[in-house]
C-alpha positions as a printed Julia matrix, in Angstrom:
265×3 Matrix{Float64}:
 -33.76   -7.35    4.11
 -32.23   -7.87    0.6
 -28.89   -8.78    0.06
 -28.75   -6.34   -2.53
 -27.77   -2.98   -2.08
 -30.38   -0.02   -3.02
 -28.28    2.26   -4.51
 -30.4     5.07   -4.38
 -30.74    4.98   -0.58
 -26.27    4.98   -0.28
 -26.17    8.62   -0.05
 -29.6     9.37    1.35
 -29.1    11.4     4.73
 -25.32   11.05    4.67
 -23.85   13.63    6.75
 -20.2    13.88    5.56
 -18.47   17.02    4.01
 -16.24   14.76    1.87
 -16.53   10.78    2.22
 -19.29   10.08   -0.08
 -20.23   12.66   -2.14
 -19.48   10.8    -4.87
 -19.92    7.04   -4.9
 -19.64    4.75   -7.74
 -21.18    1.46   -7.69
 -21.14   -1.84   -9.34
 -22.79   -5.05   -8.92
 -19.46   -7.37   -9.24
 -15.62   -6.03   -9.7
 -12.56   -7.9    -9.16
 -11.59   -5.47   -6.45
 -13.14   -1.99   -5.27
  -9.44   -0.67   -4.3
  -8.06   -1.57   -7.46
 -11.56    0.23   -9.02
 -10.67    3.49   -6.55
  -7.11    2.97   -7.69
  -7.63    3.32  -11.22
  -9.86    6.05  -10.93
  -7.36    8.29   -8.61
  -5.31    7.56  -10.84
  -7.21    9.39  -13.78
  -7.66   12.4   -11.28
 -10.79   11.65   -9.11
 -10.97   13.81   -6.13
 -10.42   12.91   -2.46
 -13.72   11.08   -1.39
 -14.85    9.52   -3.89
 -16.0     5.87   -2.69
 -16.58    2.92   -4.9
 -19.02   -0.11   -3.89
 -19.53   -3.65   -5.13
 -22.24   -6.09   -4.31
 -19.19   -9.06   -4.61
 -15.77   -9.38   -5.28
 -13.85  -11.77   -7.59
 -10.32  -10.95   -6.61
 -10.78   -9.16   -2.98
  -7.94   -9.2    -1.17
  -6.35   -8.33    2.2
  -3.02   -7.68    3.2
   0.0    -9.02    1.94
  -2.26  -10.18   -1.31
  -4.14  -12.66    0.55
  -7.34  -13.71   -1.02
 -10.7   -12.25    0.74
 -13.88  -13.36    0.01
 -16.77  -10.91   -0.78
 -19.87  -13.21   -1.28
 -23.25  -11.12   -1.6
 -24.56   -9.76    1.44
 -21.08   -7.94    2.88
 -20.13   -4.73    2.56
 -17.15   -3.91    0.23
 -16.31   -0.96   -0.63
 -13.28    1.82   -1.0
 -12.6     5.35   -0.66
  -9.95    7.76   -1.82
  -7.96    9.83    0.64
  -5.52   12.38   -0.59
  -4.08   13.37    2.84
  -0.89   15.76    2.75
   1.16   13.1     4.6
   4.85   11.3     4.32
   3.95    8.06    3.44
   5.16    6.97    6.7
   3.17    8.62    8.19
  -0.12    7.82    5.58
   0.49    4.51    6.67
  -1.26    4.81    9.79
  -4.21    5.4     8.04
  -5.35    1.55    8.56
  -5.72    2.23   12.26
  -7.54    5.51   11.35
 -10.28    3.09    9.6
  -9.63    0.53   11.83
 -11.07    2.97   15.04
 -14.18    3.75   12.94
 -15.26    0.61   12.08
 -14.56   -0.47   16.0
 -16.61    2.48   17.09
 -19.19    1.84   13.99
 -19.84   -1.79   15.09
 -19.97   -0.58   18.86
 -21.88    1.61   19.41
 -24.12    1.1    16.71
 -24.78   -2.54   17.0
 -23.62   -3.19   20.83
 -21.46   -5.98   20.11
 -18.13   -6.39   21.96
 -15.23   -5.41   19.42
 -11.91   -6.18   19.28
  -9.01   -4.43   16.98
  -6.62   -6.82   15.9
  -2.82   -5.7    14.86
  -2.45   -4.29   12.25
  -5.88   -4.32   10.46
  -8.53   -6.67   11.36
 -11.56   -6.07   13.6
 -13.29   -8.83   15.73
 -16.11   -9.82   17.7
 -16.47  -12.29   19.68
 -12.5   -13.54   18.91
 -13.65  -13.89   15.11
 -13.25  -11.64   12.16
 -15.76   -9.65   10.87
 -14.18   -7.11    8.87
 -10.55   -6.68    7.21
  -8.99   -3.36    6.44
  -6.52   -2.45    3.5
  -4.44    0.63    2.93
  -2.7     1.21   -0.23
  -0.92    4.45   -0.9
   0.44    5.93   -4.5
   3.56    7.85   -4.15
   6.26    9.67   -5.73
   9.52   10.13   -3.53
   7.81   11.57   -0.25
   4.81   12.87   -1.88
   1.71   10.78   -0.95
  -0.32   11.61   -4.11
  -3.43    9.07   -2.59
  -4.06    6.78   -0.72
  -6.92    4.1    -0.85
  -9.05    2.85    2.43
 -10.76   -0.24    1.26
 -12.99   -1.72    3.98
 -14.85   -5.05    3.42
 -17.52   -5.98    6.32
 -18.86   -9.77    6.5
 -22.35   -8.43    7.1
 -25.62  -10.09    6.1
 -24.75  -13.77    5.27
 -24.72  -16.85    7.45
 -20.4   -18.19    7.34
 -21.18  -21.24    7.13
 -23.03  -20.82    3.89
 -21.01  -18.23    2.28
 -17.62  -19.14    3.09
 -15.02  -21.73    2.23
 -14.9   -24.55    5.32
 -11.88  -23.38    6.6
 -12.79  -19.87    7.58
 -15.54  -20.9     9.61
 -12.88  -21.23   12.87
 -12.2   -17.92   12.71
 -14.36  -15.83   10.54
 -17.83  -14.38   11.8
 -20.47  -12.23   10.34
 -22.36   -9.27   11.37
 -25.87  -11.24   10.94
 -24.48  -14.58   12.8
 -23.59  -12.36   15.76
 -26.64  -10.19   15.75
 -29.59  -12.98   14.99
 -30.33  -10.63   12.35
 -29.58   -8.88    8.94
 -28.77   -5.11    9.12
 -29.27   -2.63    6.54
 -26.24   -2.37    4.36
 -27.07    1.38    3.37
 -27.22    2.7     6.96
 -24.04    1.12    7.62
 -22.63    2.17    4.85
 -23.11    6.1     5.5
 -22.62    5.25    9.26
 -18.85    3.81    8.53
 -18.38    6.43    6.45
 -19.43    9.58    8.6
 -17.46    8.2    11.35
 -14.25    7.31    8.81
 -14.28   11.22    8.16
 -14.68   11.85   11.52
 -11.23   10.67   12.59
  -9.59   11.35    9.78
 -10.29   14.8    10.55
  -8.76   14.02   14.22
  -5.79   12.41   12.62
  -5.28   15.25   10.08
  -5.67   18.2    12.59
  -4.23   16.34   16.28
  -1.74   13.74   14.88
  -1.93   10.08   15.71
  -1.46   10.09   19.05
  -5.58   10.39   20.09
  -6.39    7.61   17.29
  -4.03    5.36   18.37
  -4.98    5.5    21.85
  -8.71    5.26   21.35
  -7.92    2.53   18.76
  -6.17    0.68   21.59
  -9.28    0.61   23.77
 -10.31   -2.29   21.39
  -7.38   -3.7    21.61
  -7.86   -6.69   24.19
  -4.51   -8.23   23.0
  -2.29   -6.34   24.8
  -1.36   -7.34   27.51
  -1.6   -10.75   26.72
   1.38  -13.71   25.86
   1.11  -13.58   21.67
   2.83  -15.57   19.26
   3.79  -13.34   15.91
   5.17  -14.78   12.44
   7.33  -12.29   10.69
   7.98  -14.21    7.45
   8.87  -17.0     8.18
   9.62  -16.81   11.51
   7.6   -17.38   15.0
   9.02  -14.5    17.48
   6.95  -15.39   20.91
   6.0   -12.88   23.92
   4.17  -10.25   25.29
   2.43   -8.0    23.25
   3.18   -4.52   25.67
   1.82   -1.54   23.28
   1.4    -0.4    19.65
   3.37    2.09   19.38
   3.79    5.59   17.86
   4.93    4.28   13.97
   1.99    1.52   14.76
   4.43   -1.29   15.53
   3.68   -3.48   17.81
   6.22   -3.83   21.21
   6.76   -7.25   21.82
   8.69   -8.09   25.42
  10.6   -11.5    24.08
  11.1   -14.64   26.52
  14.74  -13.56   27.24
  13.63  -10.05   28.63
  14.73   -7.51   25.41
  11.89   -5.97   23.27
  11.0    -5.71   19.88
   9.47   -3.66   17.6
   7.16   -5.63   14.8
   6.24   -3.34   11.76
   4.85   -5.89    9.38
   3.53   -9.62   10.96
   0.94  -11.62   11.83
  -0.18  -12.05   15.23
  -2.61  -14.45   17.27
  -2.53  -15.18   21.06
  -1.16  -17.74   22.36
  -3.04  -20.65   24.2
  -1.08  -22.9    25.94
């Protein structure tokens, strides 16, 4: 399979009534959320999706660089949900549960979610999730689901030497390369599908199913909020999508914004 992506065969058979409909594609951009951005901001409508073959300035969360080599799967999507934006921030587990579902039952590998926005297999990232909203006051006007999938490229090759500990691709895990299109409209059919849960039921069913994936709780984590190490158990994710930390000395916390890994010794 090419590591290019047939553009003609993007929207071919895609079942969605929104996600997709309109998809603009490029062969390099510096980022497609900053593309979707732009364009939302100029008035495109909710689900429109833009697509690069490679990146020059990806990014993930908290501006940290991401890199989008040829092969992956980057691309965006405009959502213009009628949310607060503390609420439209839950959005990344939204994505989050379709690419977990996407990758499972799909592919059959054994995925992890990762607090607040990565997904796993095998204890290594495969695909990072960002969520950036425009607002005015408490008026969400969009908000912008950019999803980047290490998909048909061998790590080792592709990426700088020190991801290679904890970075993993689609194609490494599979033995194989898999069609970028069909994963493309698959991602995307199931995106819409719980964003329509979210929308109509609330967060509560998407966080739970989201926390299927979850193999971290339950486990003794180590999280850096700034710059600071807060150790313990990692008890839930909770309603606001914080994680619930039970600290050494008994009390818990609530974590909105951090990074967490497990803890090994």
């Amino acid at each position: 399979m090419s590591a290019k992506i047939n553009v003609d065969m993007l929207q071919r058979g895609l079942k969605t009534r929104c996600l997709g409909r309109h998809v603009f594609f490029s062969g390099k951009v510096d980022s497609t959320n900053n593309w979707a951005k732009e364009l939302a901001s100029f008035g495109a409508g909710e689900g429109l999706v833009t697509v690069a073959e490679t990146q020059s300035a990806g990014r993930g969360r908290l501006d940290r660089e991401w890199i989008s080599p040829a092969g992956g799967l980057w691309f965006s999507a405009i959502l213009k949900p009628n949310l607060k934006p503390h609420e439209a921030v839950k959005l990344v587990f939204v994505a989050g549960l379709a690419v977990a579902e996407v990758f499972s039952e799909f592919y059959g590998l054994r995925v992890e979610t990762k607090w607040p926005n990565d997904i796993l297999v095998n204890r290594r990232k495969v695909c990072g999730l960002l969520a950036e909203m425009n607002t005015v006051g408490d008026t969400v006007n969009y908000v912008v689901i950019g999803i980047g999938v290490n998909a048909n490229f061998d790590v080792k090759k592709a990426l700088p030497e020190e991801l290679w500990k904890n970075a993993t691709s689609l194609q490494s895990e599979l033995g194989r390369k898999v069609q970028l299109e069909t994963l493309f409209r698959a991602l995307l059919e199931k995106l819409e599908k719980v964003y329509e849960l979210f929308m109509k039921e609330g967060f509560r069913p998407v966080l739970e199913e989201w926390k299927k994936y979850a193999f971290f709780l339950g486990r003794q984590v180590e999280v850096t909020i700034q710059r600071e190490n807060v150790s313990g158990l990692a008890l839930d994710v909770d309603q606001n999508g914080a994680l619930v930390l039970k600290l050494e000395n008994g009390r818990t916390k609530q974590v909105f914004v951090g990074d967490i890994r497990e803890r090994t010794r």
